[in-house]
Tab-separated table of C-alpha atoms in Angstrom:
chain	number	residue	atom	x	y	z
A	1	MET	CA	-137.394	-92.969	15.685
A	2	GLU	CA	-139.874	-91.104	13.463
A	3	GLU	CA	-143.549	-91.380	14.397
A	4	LEU	CA	-145.919	-92.753	11.750
A	5	LYS	CA	-149.471	-91.940	10.776
A	6	LYS	CA	-151.802	-94.926	10.727
A	7	VAL	CA	-152.543	-96.165	7.210
A	8	GLN	CA	-155.072	-98.874	6.390
A	9	GLU	CA	-153.684	-101.372	3.907
A	10	ARG	CA	-155.935	-102.827	1.184
A	11	VAL	CA	-154.449	-106.252	0.549
A	12	ILE	CA	-154.814	-109.491	-1.354
A	13	LEU	CA	-153.960	-112.688	0.518
A	14	PHE	CA	-152.408	-115.608	-1.337
A	15	ALA	CA	-151.190	-119.118	-0.533
A	16	ALA	CA	-149.741	-122.192	-2.194
A	17	GLN	CA	-151.605	-125.409	-1.387
A	18	LYS	CA	-149.104	-128.259	-1.452
A	19	LYS	CA	-150.148	-131.782	-2.421
A	20	ASN	CA	-150.066	-133.104	1.145
A	21	LEU	CA	-152.416	-130.354	2.402
A	22	LYS	CA	-156.191	-130.600	2.129
A	23	GLU	CA	-157.942	-127.672	0.459
A	24	GLU	CA	-160.140	-127.148	3.525
A	25	ALA	CA	-157.063	-126.761	5.749
A	26	ALA	CA	-155.467	-124.322	3.286
A	27	TRP	CA	-158.561	-122.095	3.263
A	28	GLU	CA	-158.806	-122.365	7.052
A	29	SER	CA	-155.266	-121.002	7.318
A	30	LEU	CA	-156.044	-118.182	4.865
A	31	ASP	CA	-159.147	-117.275	6.887
A	32	GLU	CA	-156.963	-117.042	9.989
A	33	LEU	CA	-154.517	-114.814	8.092
A	34	GLU	CA	-157.471	-112.547	7.265
A	35	GLU	CA	-158.213	-112.306	11.002
A	36	LEU	CA	-154.582	-111.369	11.607
A	37	VAL	CA	-154.704	-108.671	8.928
A	38	ASN	CA	-157.917	-107.259	10.399
A	39	THR	CA	-156.269	-107.237	13.829
A	40	ALA	CA	-153.272	-105.379	12.363
A	41	GLY	CA	-155.644	-102.762	10.934
A	42	GLY	CA	-155.723	-103.886	7.298
A	43	GLU	CA	-158.575	-104.647	4.909
A	44	VAL	CA	-158.646	-107.873	2.880
A	45	VAL	CA	-159.923	-107.351	-0.673
A	46	ALA	CA	-159.486	-110.915	-1.959
A	47	LYS	CA	-157.968	-114.313	-1.145
A	48	VAL	CA	-156.170	-116.453	-3.727
A	49	LEU	CA	-155.211	-120.128	-3.367
A	50	GLN	CA	-153.094	-122.050	-5.877
A	51	ARG	CA	-152.601	-125.807	-5.767
A	52	VAL	CA	-148.957	-126.660	-6.507
A	53	ASP	CA	-146.813	-129.777	-6.725
A	54	SER	CA	-143.915	-127.894	-5.141
A	55	ILE	CA	-143.123	-124.374	-3.975
A	56	ASN	CA	-141.617	-122.083	-6.631
A	57	PRO	CA	-138.206	-121.133	-5.146
A	58	GLY	CA	-138.166	-117.805	-6.984
A	59	LEU	CA	-141.774	-116.616	-6.699
A	60	TYR	CA	-143.403	-119.002	-4.145
A	61	ILE	CA	-146.367	-119.433	-6.563
A	62	GLY	CA	-146.492	-119.827	-10.355
A	63	SER	CA	-145.752	-116.884	-12.666
A	64	GLY	CA	-149.245	-117.115	-14.190
A	65	LYS	CA	-150.850	-116.741	-10.771
A	66	VAL	CA	-148.533	-113.786	-10.026
A	67	GLU	CA	-149.797	-112.031	-13.181
A	68	GLU	CA	-153.394	-112.773	-12.153
A	69	ILE	CA	-152.773	-111.171	-8.746
A	70	ARG	CA	-151.086	-108.147	-10.400
A	71	GLU	CA	-154.165	-107.500	-12.553
A	72	MET	CA	-156.491	-108.002	-9.582
A	73	ALA	CA	-154.441	-105.561	-7.483
A	74	ALA	CA	-154.619	-102.860	-10.168
A	75	LEU	CA	-158.372	-103.350	-10.546
A	76	HIS	CA	-159.136	-103.050	-6.817
A	77	ASP	CA	-156.660	-100.297	-5.857
A	78	VAL	CA	-154.683	-102.690	-3.648
A	79	THR	CA	-151.677	-101.408	-1.664
A	80	GLY	CA	-150.051	-104.769	-0.897
A	81	VAL	CA	-150.202	-108.554	-0.988
A	82	ILE	CA	-149.602	-110.991	1.867
A	83	SER	CA	-148.426	-114.599	1.644
A	84	ASP	CA	-149.764	-117.143	4.132
A	85	ASP	CA	-146.282	-118.696	4.398
A	86	GLU	CA	-143.036	-116.950	5.277
A	87	LEU	CA	-141.306	-115.823	2.090
A	88	SER	CA	-137.577	-116.067	1.510
A	89	PRO	CA	-135.700	-112.818	0.785
A	90	VAL	CA	-135.403	-113.876	-2.885
A	91	GLN	CA	-139.126	-114.620	-3.206
A	92	MET	CA	-140.028	-111.309	-1.563
A	93	ARG	CA	-137.705	-109.325	-3.852
A	94	ASN	CA	-138.906	-111.072	-7.031
A	95	LEU	CA	-142.575	-110.680	-6.124
A	96	SER	CA	-142.034	-106.990	-5.287
A	97	GLU	CA	-140.499	-106.426	-8.725
A	98	ALA	CA	-143.206	-108.425	-10.529
A	99	LEU	CA	-146.173	-106.832	-8.746
A	100	GLY	CA	-144.916	-103.294	-8.183
A	101	ILE	CA	-146.584	-103.090	-4.768
A	102	LYS	CA	-145.605	-104.002	-1.230
A	103	VAL	CA	-145.164	-107.738	-0.585
A	104	MET	CA	-145.585	-109.109	2.939
A	105	ASP	CA	-146.050	-112.468	4.641
A	106	ARG	CA	-147.766	-113.945	7.692
A	107	THR	CA	-144.658	-113.502	9.865
A	108	LEU	CA	-144.512	-109.774	9.106
A	109	VAL	CA	-148.198	-109.356	10.018
A	110	ILE	CA	-147.731	-111.203	13.334
A	111	LEU	CA	-144.718	-109.030	14.152
A	112	ASP	CA	-146.754	-105.925	13.340
A	113	ILE	CA	-149.482	-107.038	15.773
A	114	PHE	CA	-146.845	-107.760	18.407
A	115	ALA	CA	-145.494	-104.224	17.916
A	116	GLN	CA	-148.968	-102.810	18.549
A	117	ARG	CA	-149.655	-105.051	21.554
A	118	ALA	CA	-146.340	-104.849	23.460
A	119	ARG	CA	-146.773	-102.802	26.623
A	120	SER	CA	-143.812	-103.615	28.877
A	121	LYS	CA	-140.299	-102.323	28.234
A	122	GLU	CA	-138.975	-105.873	27.759
A	123	GLY	CA	-141.807	-106.792	25.402
A	124	LYS	CA	-141.094	-103.765	23.229
A	125	LEU	CA	-137.382	-104.593	23.119
A	126	GLN	CA	-138.058	-108.194	22.066
A	127	VAL	CA	-140.531	-107.160	19.380
A	128	GLU	CA	-138.193	-104.582	17.882
A	129	MET	CA	-135.313	-107.084	17.915
A	130	ALA	CA	-137.420	-109.704	16.117
A	131	GLN	CA	-138.578	-107.121	13.569
A	132	LEU	CA	-135.040	-105.954	12.834
A	133	LYS	CA	-133.748	-109.522	12.443
A	134	TYR	CA	-136.560	-110.184	9.978
A	135	GLN	CA	-135.988	-106.938	8.039
A	136	ASN	CA	-132.196	-107.244	7.950
A	137	SER	CA	-132.163	-110.051	5.376
A	138	ARG	CA	-134.964	-108.538	3.285
A	139	LEU	CA	-133.956	-104.909	2.754
A	140	THR	CA	-133.197	-105.137	-0.974
A	141	GLY	CA	-136.361	-104.205	-2.832
A	142	PHE	CA	-138.473	-104.719	0.256
A	143	GLY	CA	-136.855	-101.766	2.032
A	144	ALA	CA	-137.609	-99.492	-0.900
A	145	MET	CA	-141.252	-100.557	-0.810
A	146	LEU	CA	-141.496	-99.967	2.940
A	147	SER	CA	-139.854	-96.552	2.726
A	148	LYS	CA	-142.630	-95.390	0.376
A	149	GLN	CA	-145.328	-96.404	2.866
A	150	GLY	CA	-146.686	-93.828	5.285
A	151	GLY	CA	-147.272	-96.246	8.131
A	152	GLY	CA	-148.845	-99.478	6.975
A	153	ILE	CA	-148.293	-103.064	8.116
A	154	GLY	CA	-144.619	-103.871	8.630
A	155	THR	CA	-143.352	-100.283	8.753
A	156	ARG	CA	-143.871	-99.632	12.459
A	157	GLY	CA	-142.063	-100.745	15.544
A	158	PRO	CA	-143.465	-100.670	19.083
A	159	GLY	CA	-145.175	-97.366	19.869
A	160	GLU	CA	-146.019	-96.628	16.194
A	161	LYS	CA	-142.391	-95.616	15.551
A	162	LYS	CA	-140.932	-96.038	12.058
A	163	LEU	CA	-138.630	-99.037	11.751
A	164	GLU	CA	-134.958	-98.544	10.903
A	165	LEU	CA	-134.200	-99.499	7.275
A	166	ASP	CA	-130.472	-98.731	7.049
A	167	LYS	CA	-128.417	-101.939	7.337
A	168	ARG	CA	-125.572	-100.323	9.313
A	169	HIS	CA	-127.956	-98.650	11.717
A	170	ILE	CA	-129.875	-101.917	12.121
A	171	ARG	CA	-126.749	-103.767	13.291
A	172	THR	CA	-125.937	-101.044	15.837
A	173	ARG	CA	-129.508	-100.942	17.089
A	174	MET	CA	-129.635	-104.745	17.437
A	175	GLU	CA	-126.483	-104.724	19.591
A	176	LEU	CA	-128.031	-102.133	21.917
A	177	LEU	CA	-131.302	-104.056	22.102
A	178	GLN	CA	-129.528	-107.331	22.897
A	179	ALA	CA	-127.620	-105.721	25.771
A	180	GLU	CA	-130.883	-104.472	27.299
A	181	ILE	CA	-132.645	-107.806	26.745
A	182	ASP	CA	-129.767	-109.597	28.498
A	183	GLN	CA	-130.268	-107.372	31.553
A	184	PHE	CA	-133.951	-108.275	31.696
A	185	GLU	CA	-133.000	-111.952	31.402
A	186	LYS	CA	-130.660	-111.686	34.411
A	187	HIS	CA	-133.379	-109.962	36.434
A	188	ARG	CA	-135.897	-112.669	35.511
A	189	GLN	CA	-133.474	-115.421	36.544
A	190	LEU	CA	-133.023	-113.680	39.905
A	191	LEU	CA	-136.790	-113.509	40.453
A	192	ARG	CA	-137.147	-117.165	39.485
A	193	SER	CA	-134.445	-118.289	41.937
A	194	ARG	CA	-136.169	-116.332	44.714
A	195	ARG	CA	-139.465	-118.031	43.913
A	196	GLN	CA	-137.794	-121.437	43.929
A	197	LYS	CA	-136.313	-120.732	47.367
A	198	ASN	CA	-139.741	-119.657	48.553
A	199	SER	CA	-141.138	-122.872	47.029
A	200	THR	CA	-144.398	-121.265	45.907
A	201	PRO	CA	-145.794	-123.488	43.124
A	202	VAL	CA	-145.808	-121.885	39.671
A	203	VAL	CA	-148.577	-122.676	37.185
A	204	ALA	CA	-148.286	-121.434	33.588
A	205	ILE	CA	-151.251	-120.807	31.296
A	206	VAL	CA	-150.639	-121.609	27.620
A	207	GLY	CA	-152.938	-121.901	24.646
A	208	TYR	CA	-153.798	-120.856	21.135
A	209	THR	CA	-154.299	-117.137	20.681
A	210	ASN	CA	-157.770	-115.951	21.771
A	211	ALA	CA	-158.493	-119.131	23.768
A	212	GLY	CA	-159.300	-117.063	26.876
A	213	LYS	CA	-156.033	-117.265	28.833
A	214	SER	CA	-156.051	-113.691	30.131
A	215	THR	CA	-159.748	-113.890	31.001
A	216	LEU	CA	-159.043	-117.013	33.066
A	217	LEU	CA	-156.152	-115.311	34.875
A	218	ASN	CA	-158.280	-112.225	35.536
A	219	THR	CA	-161.120	-114.308	36.946
A	220	LEU	CA	-158.979	-116.522	39.180
A	221	ALA	CA	-156.787	-113.677	40.437
A	222	ASP	CA	-159.556	-111.054	40.539
A	223	SER	CA	-157.330	-108.747	38.487
A	224	ASP	CA	-157.832	-106.530	35.443
A	225	ILE	CA	-155.211	-107.601	32.878
A	226	TYR	CA	-156.231	-106.511	29.379
A	227	ALA	CA	-158.344	-109.215	27.731
A	228	ALA	CA	-160.318	-108.984	24.497
A	229	ASP	CA	-161.942	-111.230	21.905
A	230	GLN	CA	-159.162	-110.743	19.356
A	231	LEU	CA	-155.909	-112.368	18.262
A	232	PHE	CA	-152.879	-111.585	20.451
A	233	ALA	CA	-154.833	-109.284	22.792
A	234	THR	CA	-151.961	-109.627	25.265
A	235	LEU	CA	-148.272	-110.120	24.561
A	236	ASP	CA	-146.475	-109.486	27.842
A	237	PRO	CA	-146.426	-112.318	30.412
A	238	THR	CA	-148.218	-111.496	33.660
A	239	THR	CA	-147.961	-113.298	37.017
A	240	ARG	CA	-150.555	-113.138	39.797
A	241	ALA	CA	-150.998	-114.900	43.148
A	242	VAL	CA	-154.076	-117.150	43.285
A	243	ALA	CA	-155.544	-118.861	46.354
A	244	LEU	CA	-156.378	-122.580	46.174
A	245	PRO	CA	-159.384	-124.112	48.015
A	246	SER	CA	-157.146	-125.091	50.963
A	247	GLY	CA	-156.002	-121.481	51.353
A	248	SER	CA	-152.470	-122.045	50.055
A	249	GLU	CA	-151.210	-119.854	47.212
A	250	ILE	CA	-149.813	-120.473	43.749
A	251	LEU	CA	-148.288	-118.109	41.198
A	252	LEU	CA	-150.305	-118.157	37.973
A	253	THR	CA	-148.581	-116.869	34.824
A	254	ASP	CA	-150.176	-115.914	31.512
A	255	THR	CA	-148.115	-116.315	28.306
A	256	VAL	CA	-148.326	-115.081	24.719
A	257	GLY	CA	-150.739	-117.088	22.563
A	258	PHE	CA	-149.552	-119.657	20.035
A	259	ILE	CA	-150.634	-119.702	16.395
A	260	ARG	CA	-150.090	-121.976	13.394
A	261	LYS	CA	-147.200	-121.344	11.002
A	262	LEU	CA	-145.254	-119.442	13.645
A	263	PRO	CA	-141.655	-119.886	12.423
A	264	HIS	CA	-139.240	-121.445	14.895
A	265	HIS	CA	-136.987	-118.371	14.804
A	266	LEU	CA	-139.950	-116.258	15.923
A	267	VAL	CA	-140.761	-118.670	18.749
A	268	LYS	CA	-137.126	-118.379	19.864
A	269	ALA	CA	-137.308	-114.574	19.678
A	270	PHE	CA	-140.106	-114.590	22.243
A	271	TYR	CA	-138.708	-117.482	24.236
A	272	SER	CA	-138.427	-115.404	27.403
A	273	THR	CA	-142.175	-114.742	27.359
A	274	LEU	CA	-142.707	-118.506	27.270
A	275	GLU	CA	-139.929	-119.324	29.722
A	276	GLU	CA	-142.278	-119.436	32.699
A	277	ALA	CA	-143.964	-122.459	31.115
A	278	LYS	CA	-140.621	-124.288	30.995
A	279	TYR	CA	-140.038	-123.760	34.724
A	280	ALA	CA	-143.638	-124.272	35.863
A	281	ASP	CA	-144.781	-127.047	38.192
A	282	ILE	CA	-147.955	-127.523	36.139
A	283	ILE	CA	-149.201	-126.179	32.797
A	284	LEU	CA	-152.814	-125.209	32.141
A	285	HIS	CA	-153.486	-125.657	28.419
A	286	VAL	CA	-156.526	-123.468	27.727
A	287	VAL	CA	-158.542	-124.585	24.689
A	288	ASP	CA	-161.442	-122.721	23.082
A	289	ALA	CA	-164.063	-125.483	23.161
A	290	SER	CA	-166.368	-123.435	20.915
A	291	SER	CA	-163.862	-123.207	18.045
A	292	GLU	CA	-164.548	-125.317	14.963
A	293	HIS	CA	-160.766	-125.584	14.602
A	294	LEU	CA	-160.231	-126.977	18.106
A	295	ALA	CA	-158.259	-130.052	16.998
A	296	THR	CA	-155.831	-127.998	14.889
A	297	HIS	CA	-155.316	-125.423	17.642
A	298	TYR	CA	-154.729	-128.173	20.205
A	299	GLU	CA	-152.076	-129.797	18.018
A	300	VAL	CA	-150.304	-126.480	17.303
A	301	VAL	CA	-149.924	-125.766	21.030
A	302	HIS	CA	-148.531	-129.226	21.802
A	303	GLU	CA	-146.091	-129.072	18.884
A	304	THR	CA	-144.902	-125.611	19.968
A	305	LEU	CA	-144.366	-126.795	23.544
A	306	LYS	CA	-142.381	-129.737	22.185
A	307	SER	CA	-140.220	-127.396	20.072
A	308	LEU	CA	-139.426	-125.450	23.256
A	309	GLY	CA	-138.325	-128.643	25.010
A	310	ILE	CA	-141.365	-128.666	27.307
A	311	THR	CA	-142.266	-132.353	27.378
A	312	ASP	CA	-142.159	-133.563	30.985
A	313	ILE	CA	-144.341	-131.052	32.865
A	314	PRO	CA	-147.849	-132.208	33.896
A	315	ILE	CA	-150.577	-130.588	31.781
A	316	ILE	CA	-154.219	-129.951	32.647
A	317	THR	CA	-156.306	-129.384	29.510
A	318	VAL	CA	-158.850	-126.648	30.259
A	319	TYR	CA	-161.774	-126.581	27.812
A	320	ASN	CA	-162.882	-122.949	28.054
A	321	LYS	CA	-165.959	-121.127	26.653
A	322	ILE	CA	-168.064	-124.189	27.415
A	323	ASP	CA	-171.074	-121.859	27.681
A	324	LYS	CA	-170.833	-121.312	23.895
A	325	VAL	CA	-170.802	-125.015	23.009
A	326	ASN	CA	-174.121	-126.395	21.759
A	327	GLU	CA	-172.949	-129.793	20.573
A	328	HIS	CA	-170.334	-132.445	21.254
A	329	TYR	CA	-166.772	-131.270	20.692
A	330	LEU	CA	-163.543	-133.207	20.255
A	331	LYS	CA	-161.727	-133.781	23.543
A	332	ASP	CA	-158.342	-135.363	24.091
A	333	GLU	CA	-159.343	-138.302	26.251
A	334	GLN	CA	-155.655	-139.194	26.630
A	335	ALA	CA	-154.923	-135.934	28.449
A	336	MET	CA	-153.546	-136.453	31.961
A	337	GLN	CA	-156.363	-134.283	33.331
A	338	HIS	CA	-159.062	-132.221	31.663
A	339	VAL	CA	-161.799	-129.949	32.931
A	340	GLU	CA	-164.603	-127.938	31.307
A	341	ILE	CA	-165.076	-124.304	32.368
A	342	SER	CA	-166.261	-120.876	31.299
A	343	ALA	CA	-163.825	-118.242	32.542
A	344	ARG	CA	-166.110	-115.374	31.527
A	345	GLU	CA	-169.218	-116.896	33.137
A	346	LYS	CA	-167.185	-118.258	36.088
A	347	LYS	CA	-168.459	-121.808	35.566
A	348	ASN	CA	-166.658	-124.732	37.266
A	349	LEU	CA	-163.626	-122.690	38.312
A	350	GLU	CA	-163.715	-124.423	41.688
A	351	GLY	CA	-163.479	-127.767	39.885
A	352	LEU	CA	-160.392	-126.524	38.039
A	353	LEU	CA	-158.759	-125.327	41.265
A	354	ASN	CA	-159.515	-128.650	42.992
A	355	ILE	CA	-157.833	-130.625	40.186
A	356	LEU	CA	-154.911	-128.207	40.253
A	357	GLU	CA	-154.492	-128.608	44.003
A	358	GLU	CA	-154.668	-132.418	43.789
A	359	MET	CA	-151.939	-132.488	41.142
A	360	LEU	CA	-149.737	-130.123	43.135
A	361	TYR	CA	-150.039	-132.316	46.237
A	362	GLU	CA	-148.954	-135.295	44.142
A	363	LYS	CA	-145.655	-133.423	43.712
A	364	MET	CA	-145.334	-132.980	47.491
A	365	LYS	CA	-144.200	-135.396	50.185
A	366	ALA	CA	-145.820	-136.119	53.543
A	367	PHE	CA	-143.806	-135.434	56.694
A	368	LYS	CA	-144.097	-135.813	60.464
A	369	ILE	CA	-141.565	-134.017	62.653
A	370	LEU	CA	-140.979	-133.160	66.310
A	371	ILE	CA	-139.406	-129.706	66.714
A	372	PRO	CA	-137.913	-128.567	70.058
A	373	TYR	CA	-139.450	-125.370	71.404
A	374	ALA	CA	-136.074	-123.659	71.063
A	375	GLN	CA	-136.331	-124.096	67.257
A	376	SER	CA	-139.264	-121.709	66.747
A	377	ASP	CA	-137.762	-120.510	63.455
A	378	LEU	CA	-138.212	-124.031	62.033
A	379	VAL	CA	-141.867	-124.061	63.103
A	380	ALA	CA	-142.316	-120.763	61.238
A	381	PHE	CA	-140.568	-122.275	58.192
A	382	CYS	CA	-142.981	-125.232	58.167
A	383	HIS	CA	-145.974	-122.912	58.402
A	384	ALA	CA	-144.645	-120.913	55.453
A	385	GLN	CA	-143.693	-123.852	53.217
A	386	GLY	CA	-145.937	-126.700	54.376
A	387	GLU	CA	-149.492	-127.566	53.375
A	388	ARG	CA	-152.365	-129.226	55.251
A	389	LEU	CA	-150.500	-128.849	58.522
A	390	GLU	CA	-151.586	-130.480	61.767
A	391	GLU	CA	-149.963	-129.237	64.961
A	392	GLU	CA	-149.790	-130.715	68.479
A	393	TYR	CA	-147.918	-129.302	71.496
A	394	LEU	CA	-146.099	-131.971	73.539
A	395	ASN	CA	-143.670	-131.800	76.459
A	396	GLU	CA	-140.732	-132.438	74.112
A	397	GLY	CA	-141.737	-129.848	71.516
A	398	VAL	CA	-144.147	-129.195	68.628
A	399	LEU	CA	-145.372	-132.245	66.668
A	400	LEU	CA	-146.044	-131.167	63.081
A	401	SER	CA	-147.362	-133.214	60.170
A	402	GLY	CA	-148.337	-132.185	56.656
A	403	TYR	CA	-146.963	-131.938	53.123
A	404	MET	CA	-143.934	-130.150	51.723
A	405	HIS	CA	-141.914	-130.089	48.511
A	406	SER	CA	-139.298	-132.828	48.739
A	407	ASP	CA	-136.489	-130.412	47.789
A	408	LEU	CA	-137.063	-128.641	51.137
A	409	PHE	CA	-136.773	-131.785	53.259
A	410	TYR	CA	-133.113	-131.021	53.999
A	411	ARG	CA	-134.366	-128.370	56.450
A	412	ILE	CA	-136.436	-130.830	58.513
A	413	LYS	CA	-134.714	-134.212	58.031
A	414	ASP	CA	-133.074	-134.157	61.499
A	415	TYR	CA	-136.466	-133.883	63.210
A	416	ILE	CA	-138.436	-136.564	61.344
A	417	VAL	CA	-140.256	-139.086	63.558
A	418	ASP	CA	-141.988	-142.343	62.664
């Protein structure tokens, strides 16, 4: 693929405020879109909000507002406009013709950020696949606009490479990408089955983008995964071993951040990066306690988890950045467990680990067994898989008691004593 020069877009943001949406919430979403554009490397010149009874199927907003934006764009030397909602192919084509400049939407901006952030081979494959699926239905009009751009938002794939705009080539490329993605999926399933056999508990970190997930993982695992105070600082899932207060280990996995108005098809495209949450023993939901939009962010994460079918895994709500909070903030008192921490300042991390360990032991079962000395391999197995072990050497063999995952009891059931 052809390499692109970086171009800074000058854009106008626009949104339709439907009757059931409060004006404050609509502006809040537009402000977040501005953050996304800044993260993607663009510059926001203006933001436009129109209250509507219903969405215009042809233009998304009213024709009068479109003309207003066209005049504003000409006045301020704007290179493109970005909708806060995902536009249909028809809306994108009609707006492109009416405005004469590049038309984009929130989904395209998020994909562009993903393309810049993806570091692993699998992450890059998934991003390019999602981009091509998005582009494939929008090439008429939109493709012509993109082909004129030197390298702005929406034109680049992972590694600053120019995206394919030929429909035939797109189909071929998507087939190749899918074959490679399938291979990564098989490898991940193999790793997961090995972990399950090893019975090491898996804990997944989820949360709204920029809540501090990677910082928490870095602090607990004493690692150096890239973390920054920006949206979607990390895209690729990372797993690290972390020691609990008792000395036993867990596998802690970071996941891509959630964000409002993330279309379901985009969530599905990055499902594999969120898969670890679906197979985790416990989920840590990291919340930025200092955010004025805490309640909205909290709800977005829970709704996204629900859309992924993740409804029956225990969740610990972790209120992060507590060092930045100067006043009372809204907490979910109905949460199964919650804890207040500062990952950056390393405040109350021991409290978090204690709660985590308590919840993990709730998922384990107590045992007491007498193992003949000839069965030394079983003693080794118990030391590897058991927790809080107590050991006593008797004439008949080794008396062991402790805790173990119930799905491993088949290995010790013949030696259980009262």
